[in-house]
XYZ file of C-alpha atoms in Angstrom:
336
model
C -16.234 29.152 -26.145
C -18.256 30.347 -23.014
C -17.940 33.497 -23.764
C -18.856 33.655 -27.189
C -23.102 34.790 -27.728
C -24.991 31.775 -28.003
C -26.492 32.479 -31.533
C -23.521 33.304 -32.818
C -21.548 30.094 -31.143
C -24.657 27.998 -33.230
C -23.088 29.869 -36.084
C -20.071 28.581 -35.356
C -20.211 25.107 -34.574
C -22.523 24.544 -37.332
C -19.200 25.860 -39.413
C -17.734 23.386 -37.605
C -20.335 20.391 -38.639
C -19.654 22.146 -42.303
C -15.476 20.674 -41.584
C -15.616 17.499 -40.238
C -18.687 16.507 -42.462
C -16.372 17.038 -44.942
C -13.235 15.692 -44.200
C -14.985 12.099 -43.267
C -15.994 12.221 -46.570
C -12.752 12.731 -47.880
C -11.386 10.410 -45.876
C -13.870 7.393 -47.131
C -13.215 8.695 -50.052
C -9.865 8.393 -50.157
C -9.965 4.644 -48.912
C -12.082 3.263 -51.053
C -9.673 4.742 -53.457
C -6.803 2.932 -51.545
C -8.726 0.122 -51.467
C -9.160 -0.134 -54.969
C -5.809 -0.312 -55.621
C -4.793 -2.770 -53.800
C -7.573 -4.733 -55.193
C -5.998 -3.931 -58.713
C -2.619 -4.733 -57.296
C -3.533 -7.804 -55.435
C -5.892 -8.742 -59.199
C -2.320 -8.287 -62.062
C -0.316 -10.960 -58.965
C -2.875 -12.769 -59.230
C -3.270 -13.381 -62.406
C 0.421 -13.820 -63.459
C 1.083 -16.335 -61.286
C -2.171 -18.074 -62.617
C -0.476 -17.930 -65.997
C 2.555 -18.974 -65.297
C 4.768 -15.852 -65.680
C 5.343 -14.450 -62.438
C 6.536 -16.189 -59.215
C 7.940 -15.499 -55.115
C 11.204 -13.973 -56.478
C 10.086 -11.606 -59.181
C 6.932 -10.764 -56.693
C 10.661 -9.335 -54.605
C 11.804 -7.807 -57.217
C 8.655 -5.956 -57.761
C 8.778 -4.923 -54.545
C 12.512 -3.523 -54.020
C 11.711 -1.373 -57.984
C 8.492 0.460 -56.144
C 10.979 0.987 -53.791
C 14.039 2.440 -56.010
C 12.053 4.274 -58.465
C 10.033 5.956 -55.964
C 11.569 6.220 -52.342
C 8.615 8.165 -50.894
C 6.565 4.651 -51.582
C 5.967 3.615 -48.559
C 3.088 0.114 -47.899
C 4.429 -2.048 -50.811
C 7.052 -4.334 -49.729
C 7.296 -8.191 -50.896
C 4.748 -9.446 -47.426
C 2.195 -6.967 -48.500
C 2.065 -7.114 -51.673
C 1.443 -10.618 -51.064
C -0.996 -9.321 -49.271
C -3.153 -8.022 -51.488
C -3.033 -10.871 -54.444
C -4.699 -12.569 -50.934
C -6.504 -10.336 -50.166
C -8.294 -10.283 -53.983
C -8.588 -13.804 -53.890
C -10.263 -14.307 -50.973
C -13.503 -11.925 -52.450
C -13.329 -11.637 -56.560
C -16.054 -12.647 -58.159
C -18.183 -11.878 -54.701
C -20.197 -9.166 -55.609
C -22.310 -9.395 -52.626
C -18.905 -9.212 -50.320
C -16.444 -6.907 -52.880
C -18.307 -3.301 -52.468
C -18.483 -4.348 -47.788
C -14.078 -3.975 -48.211
C -14.248 -1.337 -49.493
C -16.302 1.187 -46.833
C -12.975 -0.469 -44.213
C -9.704 0.604 -43.783
C -6.998 -1.651 -44.856
C -6.069 -3.046 -41.697
C -9.947 -4.175 -40.345
C -9.469 -6.814 -44.561
C -6.322 -7.870 -43.746
C -7.200 -8.962 -40.666
C -10.981 -10.149 -41.529
C -8.883 -12.506 -44.562
C -6.206 -13.257 -43.235
C -8.268 -14.488 -40.043
C -12.028 -15.816 -41.265
C -11.821 -19.201 -43.247
C -14.993 -18.787 -45.044
C -17.150 -16.396 -47.061
C -20.000 -16.405 -44.236
C -17.073 -15.973 -42.027
C -15.719 -12.692 -43.800
C -19.121 -11.519 -44.270
C -20.827 -12.148 -40.363
C -17.422 -9.607 -39.473
C -17.105 -7.185 -42.730
C -21.361 -6.655 -41.581
C -20.162 -6.296 -38.476
C -17.580 -3.378 -38.467
C -19.700 -1.472 -40.604
C -22.776 -1.312 -38.375
C -20.370 -1.307 -35.047
C -17.811 0.711 -36.397
C -15.158 -0.887 -34.550
C -11.620 -0.292 -34.296
C -8.507 -3.059 -35.551
C -7.894 -3.673 -31.652
C -12.302 -4.876 -31.244
C -12.455 -5.732 -33.640
C -9.371 -8.518 -33.273
C -11.367 -8.822 -29.302
C -14.404 -9.927 -30.814
C -12.305 -12.495 -33.552
C -11.265 -13.954 -30.189
C -14.756 -14.275 -28.945
C -15.487 -16.458 -31.494
C -18.506 -14.157 -31.901
C -19.528 -15.553 -35.552
C -18.814 -19.184 -34.494
C -21.336 -18.755 -31.211
C -24.517 -16.457 -33.342
C -24.019 -19.794 -35.480
C -24.425 -22.485 -32.887
C -26.033 -20.226 -30.715
C -28.302 -17.895 -31.789
C -30.648 -15.780 -29.490
C -33.493 -17.601 -27.318
C -36.675 -15.084 -28.175
C -40.324 -15.189 -27.137
C -43.072 -15.460 -29.458
C -44.196 -11.588 -28.396
C -40.608 -10.108 -28.962
C -39.846 -11.615 -32.703
C -43.363 -10.376 -33.740
C -42.428 -6.876 -32.226
C -39.427 -6.283 -33.614
C -38.012 -8.763 -36.348
C -34.691 -7.039 -36.521
C -33.774 -9.093 -32.729
C -32.392 -11.515 -33.457
C -29.216 -9.669 -34.918
C -29.274 -7.152 -31.628
C -29.170 -9.549 -28.560
C -26.445 -12.649 -28.542
C -27.614 -16.021 -26.394
C -24.081 -15.093 -25.020
C -22.066 -12.722 -23.974
C -18.728 -12.596 -23.640
C -17.176 -10.106 -20.828
C -14.073 -11.056 -19.362
C -12.459 -7.530 -19.236
C -14.978 -7.235 -16.173
C -12.235 -9.227 -14.311
C -14.975 -10.877 -11.877
C -13.895 -13.983 -9.018
C -15.802 -16.658 -8.813
C -17.603 -17.078 -7.438
C -19.359 -13.514 -7.553
C -22.237 -12.211 -6.283
C -25.216 -10.089 -8.460
C -24.904 -6.418 -6.336
C -20.605 -7.401 -7.445
C -21.641 -8.504 -11.467
C -23.803 -4.776 -11.515
C -20.715 -3.026 -9.583
C -18.726 -3.928 -12.305
C -21.034 -3.409 -15.269
C -21.226 -0.204 -14.581
C -17.822 0.413 -13.433
C -16.166 -1.085 -17.361
C -19.577 0.162 -19.185
C -17.839 1.558 -23.027
C -16.325 -1.936 -22.716
C -19.652 -3.661 -21.965
C -21.718 -1.065 -24.693
C -18.835 -2.852 -27.247
C -20.150 -6.405 -26.580
C -23.707 -5.483 -26.429
C -24.016 -3.064 -29.448
C -23.294 0.597 -30.736
C -26.640 0.819 -30.227
C -26.901 0.593 -27.441
C -27.226 3.414 -24.784
C -27.594 3.194 -21.315
C -29.376 5.127 -18.586
C -29.017 3.969 -15.514
C -28.779 1.355 -12.885
C -31.367 0.924 -9.787
C -33.281 2.446 -12.559
C -36.459 3.416 -9.577
C -40.619 2.773 -10.566
C -42.951 2.988 -7.848
C -45.819 0.799 -8.144
C -48.810 2.124 -5.927
C -47.150 2.257 -3.259
C -43.556 0.131 -3.423
C -40.181 1.154 -5.205
C -39.212 -1.566 -7.896
C -35.608 -1.440 -9.261
C -34.300 -2.530 -12.555
C -30.502 -3.661 -12.848
C -29.603 -2.260 -15.660
C -31.472 -0.013 -18.463
C -30.756 0.306 -21.896
C -32.236 2.247 -24.580
C -31.702 0.652 -28.144
C -32.083 3.373 -30.496
C -32.276 1.036 -33.523
C -35.252 -0.809 -32.216
C -36.676 2.567 -30.815
C -37.353 0.372 -27.338
C -36.523 0.308 -23.697
C -33.818 -2.798 -22.519
C -34.365 -3.379 -18.725
C -31.634 -6.225 -18.335
C -32.583 -9.364 -14.797
C -29.442 -10.001 -13.424
C -28.750 -14.034 -12.326
C -25.397 -15.140 -10.510
C -26.485 -17.997 -11.091
C -28.879 -20.598 -13.086
C -32.060 -19.686 -14.680
C -35.199 -21.239 -13.868
C -38.430 -19.883 -14.985
C -39.948 -17.993 -11.762
C -37.441 -15.204 -13.132
C -39.990 -14.118 -16.510
C -42.868 -13.430 -13.780
C -40.480 -10.637 -12.366
C -38.897 -9.332 -15.287
C -42.728 -9.284 -16.906
C -44.014 -7.159 -14.259
C -40.824 -4.561 -15.176
C -41.324 -4.789 -18.447
C -45.688 -4.094 -18.090
C -44.332 -0.907 -15.634
C -42.077 0.984 -18.091
C -44.416 0.725 -20.624
C -46.934 1.680 -18.441
C -44.526 4.698 -16.970
C -41.974 5.182 -18.751
C -42.057 4.571 -21.703
C -42.419 7.223 -24.743
C -45.307 7.514 -27.035
C -43.478 7.344 -29.856
C -41.468 4.142 -28.742
C -41.218 0.187 -29.238
C -43.046 -1.866 -26.345
C -39.625 -2.215 -23.557
C -37.752 -5.271 -24.024
C -36.201 -7.801 -21.569
C -33.529 -9.439 -21.186
C -32.680 -11.831 -18.708
C -28.853 -12.262 -18.162
C -27.801 -15.681 -16.290
C -24.707 -17.074 -14.822
C -25.623 -20.573 -17.235
C -29.516 -21.672 -18.635
C -30.926 -25.055 -19.589
C -31.303 -24.632 -23.180
C -35.098 -26.422 -22.842
C -36.004 -25.242 -19.378
C -35.808 -21.979 -20.699
C -37.518 -22.856 -24.016
C -40.295 -24.021 -21.682
C -40.006 -21.126 -20.103
C -40.843 -18.967 -23.025
C -42.778 -21.046 -25.587
C -46.174 -18.960 -23.998
C -44.516 -15.717 -22.624
C -46.393 -12.670 -23.697
C -43.916 -10.075 -23.120
C -40.716 -9.193 -26.055
C -38.184 -10.435 -23.895
C -35.301 -12.890 -24.277
C -33.340 -15.071 -21.584
C -28.994 -15.368 -22.284
C -25.883 -15.848 -20.937
C -22.646 -14.108 -19.770
C -19.131 -16.017 -19.281
C -15.885 -14.298 -18.291
C -13.196 -16.068 -20.045
C -12.558 -15.883 -23.790
C -14.011 -18.913 -25.815
C -12.276 -21.484 -26.567
C -12.978 -20.728 -30.476
C -11.081 -23.715 -32.384
C -13.236 -26.158 -29.355
C -16.026 -23.390 -30.959
C -15.338 -23.963 -34.356
C -14.589 -27.461 -34.117
C -18.356 -27.754 -33.142
C -19.551 -25.493 -35.410
C -17.749 -27.170 -39.193
C -19.441 -30.376 -37.470
C -22.646 -28.547 -36.866
C -22.287 -27.921 -40.991
C -21.082 -31.328 -41.670
C -23.830 -33.029 -40.345
C -26.544 -30.728 -41.907
C -24.520 -31.427 -46.003
C -24.783 -35.290 -44.200
C -28.875 -34.879 -43.624
C -29.151 -32.582 -46.850
C -27.562 -35.931 -49.391
C -29.582 -38.445 -48.108
């Protein structure tokens, strides 16, 4: 391709772009049509069984009939037909979620409606998949990592300045990041943590969110005659802001905020583009006391947050039980 003149290369690239865009639209339309088909089949099965006319034996008979009548049709075994019924019953009457399911592949949908127990949890993962374009394996990992439960139980601890400057920041950042893929030993050093994060940057960005673009490690800032280095620097497309990550392998200490605020001031003065929003700081530490964090952040004037990282997948059953207890407590308080 390098043998083509630049003008012709641009013309060819434009044609290729048209082909790729059209192919993506065709795939999207085909997926919507397929999900609509599964929805209609699920609705038919649900209604027939509710009326008492059909049972499990009839569904198995239907699967055999389809296979015999047209052997070229695949994917309509009795097991899959039951999934279509469950799919319809999970979302029927939900005007908010029903359109979302048509934007995702069938594999994603089966994972979400079979593994998620509440409309709130299904909404969370449907929205997350639409935003992040997860593969089915990446979706499974998010569910295994209890992303919904963590987001509900522990919203991110944002400074007042960050909440005002970036109202969407609460949906972008997390209170706790799960980094089991790093394979780090205990204990480990900050340099070891930084090195592992850079080596696994693709997985790191999936955990952070795909709008994060990696700028560099040990990002150099020159202030006066001294050099300072930010552990990891990103840019977030949606927030249109630089995001500085400072790493701490120990517990959070209030004095850590002074260093982070200094870095943000230097970024805004010397690195930030005029059209970009003020830089954001994330102090990522191994452990934190939420009350100490609240005190430290209450008068912090920089757009920043304190987050925690862990190196193992959480116990999903335990964290789900905690969420259930919290919701039950709120229901009781509401009744009173």
